Amino acid sequence: LPQTSLPPSEWPSKTLQDLIESDDARLRALEDTACVRWALSQYAAILSTQPVDLDLHCGALNVVDDLLQTSSDALQTTCRSARLFLLKCIERAQGVSFVRDALAKPPLVESSWVMAWKRSHDFEFDKFVGESHVSKWRPFGGDEYEAAKAAIMEAMVSTATGPLTRFAQNCREMELAKQRAHLASFLMALSQEVGIMVPLENAGDKRRWRSMLNEWLATSQDLAVSDAERGLLRIFAGDSDVIESTEEVHREHLRAFDLSHGADIYGILRWRVLGHLAAVLLAAPPTSLLATLRTLMLEPERLSGDGGTAFLPGMDEDIRTRIMQALLNSRQGNVWAMSPHWYSCGGCGHPFFIGECGRPMEQVNCPRCGAQIGGRNHNPTANTVQDQQREDRSLPGYVLPTAASDERHLAFRQLQGSAARVVRLLLHGSMFCGLAARAGGAMPRVFDGLVGTDGVCTMRGEAEAKYIGEHFVRDWALLAETLSCNEEDLAIGLHILLASLAAPTAEQSWRQREATWERLNLDSRGKWEEILASQYLQPLFDDFQAKVAAKSQTSGTADDDRLVAEIREVGNVDELPKDLRESGKPLRWAFRAPITLDALQAQVVAKRRARALLPALCTVLSHPLLTVLPALGLLVDIFEWQALLVRRLSGRISRSDAAQRSIGDFLDTIPEPERTVGRRAFDSFAQAWRIAWPFVERYECQEIPPNFKGMQMTSDSPLLHAIADQKNEGICPMALTQWLTDRHNELVIAVGPSTASRSSRLLKQHELISYNEEAFMGLVRNRCASFGAGGRLQFDLTQLEQQLRREFNRPQVTVELRGFQWLGESYSQSSSLKDAIRQSELEADVVARLNLEIRSPSEAHSCLQTVRMATSFLLRSGSLGQRAGDILLQDYITGVLVVTEKGLPATASSEVRLCHLSSFEALLRQIAHLNPLDNADPEYAQALEEDMFEQVQRIEGPSRQWLMEQMATFAETQLTERTIGVDVPMLDTLDALCADAEMWPGVKNMLPPHLTMKYWVAVCKALDATGGGQDA
């Protein structure tokens, strides 16, 4: 059966009789039971969606109605189990209060199976539904609460204000801290005992004590409260006149505080949380974390004015800081640190960011002044100014956009996910209560002084109640989504949090050296958020559902314990009488939450320090790694495909011919057995393309053009699209190959520091990650998932992490693709070291010391490998700025390349910098006695004709030595395989190689004009010979 929903007409048709009468015995009965459970879970999903789709409900009811009612005594217990299972599914999605409410109103109350249940005189069911209007869970308690409750209840019974007056006068005589605590308890008691009764009252049938209480709260001088505090007491006591008397533009947006207009169960849950929040803020001393929110609710003017605007928790941080912190935390963080990325427009100061190497590749108009900013080919425009300042430029005050424009997935400073969302909820809840406290008549502008002038906040132009109220509702919904819980469980969790925040804790010790928490600066705001997350939020999120279930059990009432316990599956069945267990079968159909990827991700997000403790799991869950996992196992074939193209076509086909020829035509021309290998390699390449190409956005500094993003890869595709190259369509296979390799390495690095590295030329299939989402979810379901109280999911994240580390324990891969030479195009070197970093010679004394330290060719060869590795990485990184040449080579190797086993000799470690790489490499080659021509492909080593040899021999002096060194180095690095056609003119290649050298024009005139690439090695030897023939 599918996880997704089907129309009711396609649901399996089963009856209760099928579950107990099966000819095929148990196996068939289990299959029938599974079908029934699935159908009931789909029906529950329809009922859990508000508003209920009546047409869909009618179609579903036709299928399941016979499962939920029966006239057969033999089927009564099975029918009750089916009903309970349905209610369990709804409760897990929406909570117990929602179930009560749904059973008491259309369409369920009119359903034949609900009416049949009522006619059965099930006392527990009648009692359960009878309390449908108000949640019976009680979040408040304590001595102060009981005292306030006693005064209120006495006044309600006697319809006299005496008990209230005595309570208020006693409070007046207390010190300020106790006075605040009793006032907070008074507000809690008013909300729980009085205010929450409003939905049960009819408009013309108010309780007799209601008007007396409302008048006393509005006028009593015995209450030691401010106007704002009095407003809160009146609202949470259920005095609807406060909101009704507010001017119309604000009234509708403050309805969340008025239960007299048919509030649903969700409105009641939010209302009670707001009442709890207002109460704990009233009681908060200056040393409490809640102090800053208390000031925001009651005295926001203190947070702005002559002393400047304070910083508020939960605000977005400086976007530059967020971006750079994310980049510095990445696996290439040191590379990002070496080069500035922030720039500004020289005309108006508008800031902007350049990614990758930090140098501009695109030119656009400044959105403020229209000036040309950015640049092309790493050359900035005149209006592009580097920004070297790195301090946090977060804005004070309230700077958030409208709720509709706010981010769905939150992260600021050290907080993210559910922790960040809770901070926003507390902030907006405090502001919302502050606005309600001033309701009645003309509403003042409460928070204008806090609105940041340079941000994106538009609250000054809108009704504050609308702006803040929409934020609060959105925060509430997204927090429930992030925690994967229903709204009732979220409300209970928030009550737990508020109670813990109101209790004195050790968090005050940090502030003993400081002022109070009433007003935050940039530094103390960060500390406030850190303490809230580490001491309150993370302990709550650890096993959130278990804490909520335990709290709901201890804070409920005994009236409906049995049915609620059966629905939540939290009662001990063994303690029930035997006859009750036999007749009720309370756990015949236990609820089991579906094991889904979303459920797993929700638990990982809620896990404290998940990134540090579960690096492999967090990495594989990051988008889009899980989706592209199958493509990573195809890398060997991808590299084989590119190698085949170079072997068969490099130097033999032009771009125009490759554009006209299909991949299938090319494969047909290859003889066996290479054709079979080629087809398999291309099929893997095409499969990887289908899986991963939609996620590839850039190749190095180049953004993939939109017309390339739509390219398909089939045997009918042009051969041009499949050949990796540095420009035009060739960047697509190049980008795909590099992107997949980076994803492989990302998973490998997540496992831990890896010293093993494998060239793509030597890579074997067993060294790749061969995994996919199906195998991952199979591991989760079969070995790492279990069910706790109420059938809720529990994941063994530690075991899952260990299994993933075993799967991802592979060597890193280094891409080494031979360049493709197009027929008719001269060789062009993609980049040289001097383009990245200006080179200079080593000092003579340093050279002498290096000669003493590096005594053997083997030592020199080892150092040479390290130098070449660093050079290769620098060439791929592009320019790193003017000061990069001053970086010590040893620091670059250990800090950027993160290679610790490649130690250099003492002098090299302390003296050789990146600007000395060319000079150091030449010295190492000399010590190692390396012949750069030994590894050149034989195709480039054909003998010169006699007249050509004699003409080369006539080149003399420094020009001769210089040309020999240039050609020898090129042969060693570029000609070990046939990457350039042997008939390509040699002077074309040398033009590209030596174009910037002063000596080249004179040397070029001395060389034979008809030289081709096949004579390259022979020319080098001729230049090195001191006389005689070619064999000299």
CSV table of C-alpha atoms in Angstrom, one decimal, residues 232-631:
chain,number,residue,atom,x,y,z
A,232,LEU,CA,-3.5,41.9,30.7
A,233,LEU,CA,-5.5,40.9,33.8
A,234,ARG,CA,-8.8,41.9,32.2
A,235,ILE,CA,-8.1,40.2,28.9
A,236,PHE,CA,-7.1,36.8,30.4
A,237,ALA,CA,-10.0,37.0,32.8
A,238,GLY,CA,-12.2,36.8,29.7
A,239,ASP,CA,-13.4,40.5,29.6
A,240,SER,CA,-14.3,40.8,25.9
A,241,ASP,CA,-15.1,44.5,26.3
A,242,VAL,CA,-11.3,45.2,26.1
A,243,ILE,CA,-11.0,44.0,22.6
A,244,GLU,CA,-14.5,45.1,21.5
A,245,SER,CA,-13.8,48.7,22.5
A,246,THR,CA,-10.6,48.8,20.4
A,247,GLU,CA,-10.7,50.8,17.2
A,248,GLU,CA,-11.7,48.6,14.2
A,249,VAL,CA,-8.4,48.7,12.4
A,250,HIS,CA,-6.8,46.8,15.2
A,251,ARG,CA,-9.7,44.9,16.7
A,252,GLU,CA,-9.8,41.9,14.3
A,253,HIS,CA,-6.0,41.4,14.6
A,254,LEU,CA,-6.4,41.2,18.4
A,255,ARG,CA,-9.1,38.5,18.3
A,256,ALA,CA,-6.5,35.9,19.4
A,257,PHE,CA,-7.0,37.4,23.0
A,258,ASP,CA,-10.8,37.2,22.9
A,259,LEU,CA,-12.5,33.7,23.3
A,260,SER,CA,-16.0,35.0,23.1
A,261,HIS,CA,-16.2,34.8,19.3
A,262,GLY,CA,-16.2,31.0,18.8
A,263,ALA,CA,-12.6,30.3,19.2
A,264,ASP,CA,-11.6,26.8,18.1
A,265,ILE,CA,-9.4,24.5,20.1
A,266,TYR,CA,-6.2,25.8,18.5
A,267,GLY,CA,-7.2,29.4,19.4
A,268,ILE,CA,-7.7,28.3,23.0
A,269,LEU,CA,-4.3,26.5,23.1
A,270,ARG,CA,-2.5,29.7,21.8
A,271,TRP,CA,-4.5,31.9,24.1
A,272,ARG,CA,-3.5,29.9,27.1
A,273,VAL,CA,0.2,29.9,26.1
A,274,LEU,CA,0.0,33.7,25.7
A,275,GLY,CA,-1.5,34.0,29.1
A,276,HIS,CA,1.3,31.9,30.6
A,277,LEU,CA,3.9,34.0,28.8
A,278,ALA,CA,2.4,37.2,30.0
A,279,ALA,CA,2.3,35.9,33.6
A,280,VAL,CA,5.9,34.8,33.7
A,281,LEU,CA,7.0,38.1,32.2
A,282,LEU,CA,5.0,40.0,34.9
A,283,ALA,CA,7.0,38.1,37.6
A,284,ALA,CA,10.4,38.2,35.9
A,285,PRO,CA,13.2,39.8,38.0
A,286,PRO,CA,15.9,41.8,36.3
A,287,THR,CA,18.3,38.9,36.7
A,288,SER,CA,16.0,36.5,34.8
A,289,LEU,CA,16.5,35.8,31.1
A,290,LEU,CA,12.8,36.9,30.8
A,291,ALA,CA,13.7,40.4,31.9
A,292,THR,CA,14.4,41.7,28.4
A,293,LEU,CA,11.0,40.3,27.2
A,294,ARG,CA,9.3,41.9,30.2
A,295,THR,CA,10.7,45.3,29.3
A,296,LEU,CA,9.6,44.7,25.7
A,297,MET,CA,6.0,43.9,26.7
A,298,LEU,CA,5.5,46.5,29.4
A,299,GLU,CA,8.0,49.3,28.9
A,300,PRO,CA,9.3,49.2,25.3
A,301,GLU,CA,10.2,52.9,25.4
A,302,ARG,CA,13.1,52.0,27.7
A,303,LEU,CA,14.7,50.0,24.8
A,304,SER,CA,15.1,53.1,22.6
A,305,GLY,CA,15.6,56.8,23.0
A,306,ASP,CA,18.6,58.7,24.2
A,307,GLY,CA,20.6,55.6,25.1
A,308,GLY,CA,20.3,54.3,21.6
A,309,THR,CA,18.2,51.3,20.5
A,310,ALA,CA,18.7,48.0,22.3
A,311,PHE,CA,19.4,44.7,20.5
A,312,LEU,CA,16.5,42.2,20.5
A,313,PRO,CA,16.9,38.5,20.6
A,314,GLY,CA,15.9,36.5,17.5
A,315,MET,CA,16.7,39.2,15.0
A,316,ASP,CA,18.6,38.4,11.8
A,317,GLU,CA,22.3,38.9,12.1
A,318,ASP,CA,24.5,40.8,9.7
A,319,ILE,CA,24.1,38.9,6.5
A,320,ARG,CA,27.8,39.1,5.8
A,321,THR,CA,28.6,37.4,9.1
A,322,ARG,CA,26.1,34.6,8.4
A,323,ILE,CA,27.5,33.9,4.9
A,324,MET,CA,31.1,34.0,5.9
A,325,GLN,CA,30.5,31.9,9.0
A,326,ALA,CA,28.9,29.2,6.9
A,327,LEU,CA,31.7,29.3,4.4
A,328,LEU,CA,34.4,29.2,7.1
A,329,ASN,CA,32.7,26.2,8.7
A,330,SER,CA,32.7,24.3,5.4
A,331,ARG,CA,35.4,21.8,4.4
A,332,GLN,CA,37.2,24.5,2.4
A,333,GLY,CA,36.9,27.1,5.0
A,334,ASN,CA,40.6,28.2,5.0
A,335,VAL,CA,40.3,28.9,1.3
A,336,TRP,CA,37.4,31.3,1.9
A,337,ALA,CA,39.4,33.0,4.6
A,338,MET,CA,42.4,33.8,2.3
A,339,SER,CA,40.5,36.1,0.0
A,340,PRO,CA,38.0,39.0,0.5
A,341,HIS,CA,34.5,38.3,-0.8
A,342,TRP,CA,32.6,41.4,0.2
A,343,TYR,CA,32.5,44.5,-2.0
A,344,SER,CA,30.6,47.7,-2.2
A,345,CYS,CA,29.6,50.1,-4.9
A,346,GLY,CA,31.9,53.0,-5.1
A,347,GLY,CA,29.1,55.3,-6.0
A,348,CYS,CA,26.5,54.6,-3.3
A,349,GLY,CA,28.1,52.1,-0.9
A,350,HIS,CA,25.7,49.2,-1.7
A,351,PRO,CA,27.3,46.0,-0.4
A,352,PHE,CA,27.5,42.8,-2.4
A,353,PHE,CA,29.1,39.4,-2.3
A,354,ILE,CA,31.3,37.5,-4.8
A,355,GLY,CA,31.6,33.8,-4.2
A,356,GLU,CA,34.1,31.1,-5.3
A,357,CYS,CA,37.5,32.7,-5.7
A,358,GLY,CA,36.3,36.2,-4.6
A,359,ARG,CA,37.0,37.9,-7.9
A,360,PRO,CA,34.3,39.2,-10.2
A,361,MET,CA,33.1,37.2,-13.3
A,362,GLU,CA,29.8,39.0,-13.9
A,363,GLN,CA,29.0,42.7,-14.5
A,364,VAL,CA,25.6,44.2,-13.4
A,365,ASN,CA,24.0,47.5,-12.6
A,366,CYS,CA,24.0,48.6,-9.0
A,367,PRO,CA,20.4,48.2,-7.7
A,368,ARG,CA,20.6,51.6,-5.9
A,369,CYS,CA,22.5,54.0,-8.2
A,370,GLY,CA,22.8,52.0,-11.5
A,371,ALA,CA,26.6,52.1,-11.7
A,372,GLN,CA,28.4,49.2,-13.2
A,373,ILE,CA,29.6,46.8,-10.5
A,374,GLY,CA,31.3,43.4,-10.5
A,375,GLY,CA,33.5,42.8,-13.5
A,376,ARG,CA,34.6,40.2,-16.0
A,377,ASN,CA,37.4,37.7,-16.1
A,378,HIS,CA,38.5,38.6,-12.5
A,379,ASN,CA,38.9,42.3,-13.4
A,380,PRO,CA,36.7,44.6,-11.3
A,381,THR,CA,35.0,47.7,-12.6
A,382,ALA,CA,36.0,51.1,-11.5
A,383,ASN,CA,33.0,51.3,-9.1
A,384,THR,CA,33.8,47.9,-7.4
A,385,VAL,CA,35.5,48.5,-4.0
A,386,GLN,CA,36.7,45.7,-1.7
A,387,ASP,CA,35.3,45.8,1.8
A,388,GLN,CA,38.0,44.7,4.3
A,389,GLN,CA,35.9,45.3,7.5
A,390,ARG,CA,34.8,42.1,9.2
A,391,GLU,CA,33.1,43.1,12.4
A,392,ASP,CA,29.4,42.2,13.0
A,393,ARG,CA,27.2,44.9,11.7
A,394,SER,CA,23.9,43.6,13.0
A,395,LEU,CA,21.2,46.3,13.4
A,396,PRO,CA,19.7,47.1,16.7
A,397,GLY,CA,15.9,47.1,17.3
A,398,TYR,CA,13.3,45.2,15.4
A,399,VAL,CA,14.3,44.6,11.8
A,400,LEU,CA,12.2,41.6,10.5
A,401,PRO,CA,10.1,41.8,7.3
A,402,THR,CA,6.5,40.8,7.2
A,403,ALA,CA,5.6,37.2,8.3
A,404,ALA,CA,4.9,36.2,4.7
A,405,SER,CA,8.5,37.3,3.7
A,406,ASP,CA,10.2,35.8,6.7
A,407,GLU,CA,12.4,32.7,6.2
A,408,ARG,CA,10.9,29.3,6.6
A,409,HIS,CA,14.1,27.7,7.9
A,410,LEU,CA,15.7,29.9,10.5
A,411,ALA,CA,19.3,30.3,11.5
A,412,PHE,CA,21.0,33.2,13.3
A,413,ARG,CA,24.3,33.3,15.2
A,414,GLN,CA,24.7,29.9,16.9
A,415,LEU,CA,20.9,29.0,16.8
A,416,GLN,CA,19.1,27.2,14.1
A,417,GLY,CA,16.0,25.1,13.5
A,418,SER,CA,13.6,24.7,16.4
A,419,ALA,CA,15.8,26.7,18.9
A,420,ALA,CA,15.8,29.7,16.6
A,421,ARG,CA,12.1,29.4,16.0
A,422,VAL,CA,11.3,29.3,19.8
A,423,VAL,CA,13.3,32.5,20.3
A,424,ARG,CA,11.2,34.2,17.6
A,425,LEU,CA,8.0,32.8,19.1
A,426,LEU,CA,8.9,34.2,22.6
A,427,LEU,CA,9.8,37.6,21.1
A,428,HIS,CA,6.6,38.0,19.0
A,429,GLY,CA,4.5,36.5,21.8
A,430,SER,CA,5.8,39.2,24.2
A,431,MET,CA,5.2,42.0,21.7
A,432,PHE,CA,1.7,40.6,21.0
A,433,CYS,CA,0.9,40.6,24.7
A,434,GLY,CA,2.3,44.1,24.9
A,435,LEU,CA,-0.1,45.3,22.2
A,436,ALA,CA,-3.1,43.6,23.8
A,437,ALA,CA,-2.2,45.2,27.2
A,438,ARG,CA,-2.9,48.6,25.6
A,439,ALA,CA,-6.1,47.6,23.8
A,440,GLY,CA,-9.3,49.5,24.3
A,441,GLY,CA,-10.2,52.7,22.5
A,442,ALA,CA,-7.6,54.3,20.2
A,443,MET,CA,-4.4,52.1,20.0
A,444,PRO,CA,-1.1,53.9,20.5
A,445,ARG,CA,1.9,53.1,18.4
A,446,VAL,CA,3.9,50.9,20.8
A,447,PHE,CA,7.0,49.7,18.9
A,448,ASP,CA,7.8,52.5,16.4
A,449,GLY,CA,10.8,53.5,18.4
A,450,LEU,CA,12.3,50.0,18.1
A,451,VAL,CA,11.9,49.6,14.3
A,452,GLY,CA,15.3,49.7,12.6
A,453,THR,CA,15.5,52.4,9.9
A,454,ASP,CA,18.0,50.5,7.7
A,455,GLY,CA,16.4,47.1,7.6
A,456,VAL,CA,13.5,45.6,5.7
A,457,CYS,CA,10.9,46.0,8.4
A,458,THR,CA,7.8,47.8,7.2
A,459,MET,CA,5.8,47.8,10.5
A,460,ARG,CA,5.7,51.6,10.8
A,461,GLY,CA,3.4,51.7,7.8
A,462,GLU,CA,1.0,48.9,9.0
A,463,ALA,CA,-1.1,48.1,12.0
A,464,GLU,CA,1.2,46.7,14.7
A,465,ALA,CA,-1.3,44.1,15.9
A,466,LYS,CA,-1.5,42.7,12.3
A,467,TYR,CA,2.2,42.7,11.8
A,468,ILE,CA,3.2,41.0,15.1
A,469,GLY,CA,0.1,38.8,15.2
A,470,GLU,CA,0.8,37.2,11.8
A,471,HIS,CA,4.4,36.6,12.9
A,472,PHE,CA,3.3,34.9,16.1
A,473,VAL,CA,0.8,32.6,14.3
A,474,ARG,CA,3.5,31.7,11.7
A,475,ASP,CA,6.1,31.0,14.3
A,476,TRP,CA,3.7,28.7,16.1
A,477,ALA,CA,2.8,26.7,13.0
A,478,LEU,CA,6.4,26.4,11.8
A,479,LEU,CA,7.6,25.4,15.3
A,480,ALA,CA,5.1,22.5,15.3
A,481,GLU,CA,6.2,21.5,11.9
A,482,THR,CA,9.9,21.6,12.9
A,483,LEU,CA,9.3,19.5,16.0
A,484,SER,CA,7.0,17.1,14.1
A,485,CYS,CA,4.3,17.4,16.7
A,486,ASN,CA,0.7,18.4,16.9
A,487,GLU,CA,-0.3,21.8,18.2
A,488,GLU,CA,-1.6,20.5,21.6
A,489,ASP,CA,1.8,18.8,22.3
A,490,LEU,CA,3.5,22.0,21.2
A,491,ALA,CA,1.4,24.0,23.7
A,492,ILE,CA,2.3,21.6,26.5
A,493,GLY,CA,6.0,21.8,25.5
A,494,LEU,CA,5.8,25.6,25.6
A,495,HIS,CA,4.2,25.5,29.0
A,496,ILE,CA,7.1,23.3,30.2
A,497,LEU,CA,9.6,25.8,28.8
A,498,LEU,CA,7.9,28.8,30.4
A,499,ALA,CA,7.7,27.1,33.8
A,500,SER,CA,11.4,26.3,33.7
A,501,LEU,CA,12.3,29.8,32.6
A,502,ALA,CA,10.3,31.3,35.5
A,503,ALA,CA,12.2,29.2,38.0
A,504,PRO,CA,15.5,30.7,39.5
A,505,THR,CA,18.5,28.9,37.9
A,506,ALA,CA,22.3,29.1,37.6
A,507,GLU,CA,22.1,31.2,34.5
A,508,GLN,CA,22.1,34.2,36.8
A,509,SER,CA,25.7,33.6,37.7
A,510,TRP,CA,27.0,35.0,34.4
A,511,ARG,CA,25.1,38.2,34.9
A,512,GLN,CA,26.5,38.8,38.4
A,513,ARG,CA,29.5,40.5,36.8
A,514,GLU,CA,27.2,42.5,34.5
A,515,ALA,CA,24.1,44.6,34.5
A,516,THR,CA,20.6,43.0,34.3
A,517,TRP,CA,19.1,41.3,31.3
A,518,GLU,CA,16.5,44.1,30.9
A,519,ARG,CA,18.4,45.7,28.0
A,520,LEU,CA,20.7,43.8,25.7
A,521,ASN,CA,23.7,45.0,23.7
A,522,LEU,CA,25.3,43.2,20.8
A,523,ASP,CA,27.4,41.0,23.1
A,524,SER,CA,24.8,40.2,25.8
A,525,ARG,CA,22.2,39.3,23.2
A,526,GLY,CA,24.5,36.6,21.9
A,527,LYS,CA,25.0,35.3,25.4
A,528,TRP,CA,21.3,35.5,26.1
A,529,GLU,CA,20.5,33.3,23.1
A,530,GLU,CA,23.4,30.9,23.9
A,531,ILE,CA,22.2,30.4,27.5
A,532,LEU,CA,18.5,30.0,26.5
A,533,ALA,CA,19.5,27.3,23.9
A,534,SER,CA,21.9,25.3,26.0
A,535,GLN,CA,20.2,25.4,29.4
A,536,TYR,CA,16.5,25.4,28.4
A,537,LEU,CA,15.8,24.5,24.8
A,538,GLN,CA,18.1,21.6,24.2
A,539,PRO,CA,17.2,19.8,27.4
A,540,LEU,CA,13.5,20.2,26.3
A,541,PHE,CA,14.1,19.0,22.7
A,542,ASP,CA,15.9,15.9,23.9
A,543,ASP,CA,13.1,13.3,23.8
A,544,PHE,CA,10.5,16.1,23.5
A,545,GLN,CA,7.6,13.7,23.0
A,546,ALA,CA,8.4,11.8,26.2
A,547,LYS,CA,8.6,15.0,28.3
A,548,VAL,CA,5.3,16.2,26.8
A,549,ALA,CA,3.6,12.8,27.5
A,550,ALA,CA,4.9,12.7,31.1
A,551,LYS,CA,3.7,16.3,31.8
A,552,SER,CA,0.2,15.8,30.3
A,553,GLN,CA,-0.2,12.7,32.5
A,554,THR,CA,0.8,14.5,35.7
A,555,SER,CA,-1.2,17.7,35.0
A,556,GLY,CA,-4.5,16.3,33.8
A,557,THR,CA,-7.6,15.3,35.7
A,558,ALA,CA,-8.8,11.8,36.5
A,559,ASP,CA,-12.2,12.2,34.9
A,560,ASP,CA,-11.3,10.9,31.4
A,561,ASP,CA,-8.0,9.2,32.2
A,562,ARG,CA,-9.0,5.8,30.8
A,563,LEU,CA,-10.1,6.7,27.3
A,564,VAL,CA,-7.3,9.3,26.9
A,565,ALA,CA,-4.8,6.7,28.1
A,566,GLU,CA,-6.1,4.2,25.6
A,567,ILE,CA,-5.9,6.7,22.8
A,568,ARG,CA,-2.4,7.8,23.8
A,569,GLU,CA,-1.3,4.2,24.7
A,570,VAL,CA,0.3,5.5,27.9
A,571,GLY,CA,-1.6,3.3,30.4
A,572,ASN,CA,-0.3,0.0,31.8
A,573,VAL,CA,-2.7,-2.6,30.3
A,574,ASP,CA,-1.5,-5.2,32.8
A,575,GLU,CA,-3.1,-3.2,35.6
A,576,LEU,CA,-6.6,-3.3,34.0
A,577,PRO,CA,-9.1,-5.9,35.2
A,578,LYS,CA,-9.1,-9.1,33.1
A,579,ASP,CA,-12.7,-8.8,32.0
A,580,LEU,CA,-12.1,-5.2,30.9
A,581,ARG,CA,-9.1,-6.2,28.9
A,582,GLU,CA,-11.1,-9.0,27.3
A,583,SER,CA,-14.1,-6.8,26.4
A,584,GLY,CA,-12.1,-3.7,25.4
A,585,LYS,CA,-9.0,-5.1,23.7
A,586,PRO,CA,-7.3,-1.7,24.3
A,587,LEU,CA,-4.1,-2.5,22.5
A,588,ARG,CA,-5.3,-4.9,19.9
A,589,TRP,CA,-4.4,-2.4,17.2
A,590,ALA,CA,-1.5,-0.3,18.6
A,591,PHE,CA,-0.6,2.8,16.7
A,592,ARG,CA,2.8,2.8,14.9
A,593,ALA,CA,4.0,6.1,13.4
A,594,PRO,CA,5.2,5.7,9.8
A,595,ILE,CA,9.0,5.5,9.5
A,596,THR,CA,9.7,8.3,7.1
A,597,LEU,CA,12.6,10.5,6.1
A,598,ASP,CA,10.8,13.6,7.4
A,599,ALA,CA,10.4,12.0,10.8
A,600,LEU,CA,14.1,11.1,10.9
A,601,GLN,CA,15.2,14.6,9.8
A,602,ALA,CA,13.0,16.1,12.5
A,603,GLN,CA,14.7,14.1,15.2
A,604,VAL,CA,18.1,15.0,13.9
A,605,VAL,CA,17.3,18.7,13.8
A,606,ALA,CA,16.1,18.4,17.5
A,607,LYS,CA,19.3,16.6,18.5
A,608,ARG,CA,21.7,18.7,20.6
A,609,ARG,CA,25.1,19.2,18.8
A,610,ALA,CA,23.9,17.0,16.0
A,611,ARG,CA,26.5,18.3,13.5
A,612,ALA,CA,29.3,17.5,15.9
A,613,LEU,CA,28.0,14.1,17.1
A,614,LEU,CA,26.4,12.9,13.9
A,615,PRO,CA,28.5,14.4,11.0
A,616,ALA,CA,28.0,11.5,8.5
A,617,LEU,CA,24.2,11.5,9.1
A,618,CYS,CA,23.8,15.2,9.0
A,619,THR,CA,25.9,15.3,5.8
A,620,VAL,CA,23.9,12.6,4.0
A,621,LEU,CA,20.6,14.3,5.0
A,622,SER,CA,21.7,17.6,3.6
A,623,HIS,CA,20.1,18.4,0.3
A,624,PRO,CA,20.6,17.0,-2.3
A,625,LEU,CA,23.1,14.3,-1.2
A,626,LEU,CA,20.6,11.5,-0.5
A,627,THR,CA,19.0,12.0,-3.9
A,628,VAL,CA,22.3,11.9,-5.8
A,629,LEU,CA,23.9,9.0,-3.9
A,630,PRO,CA,23.4,6.5,-6.7
A,631,ALA,CA,25.5,8.7,-9.0
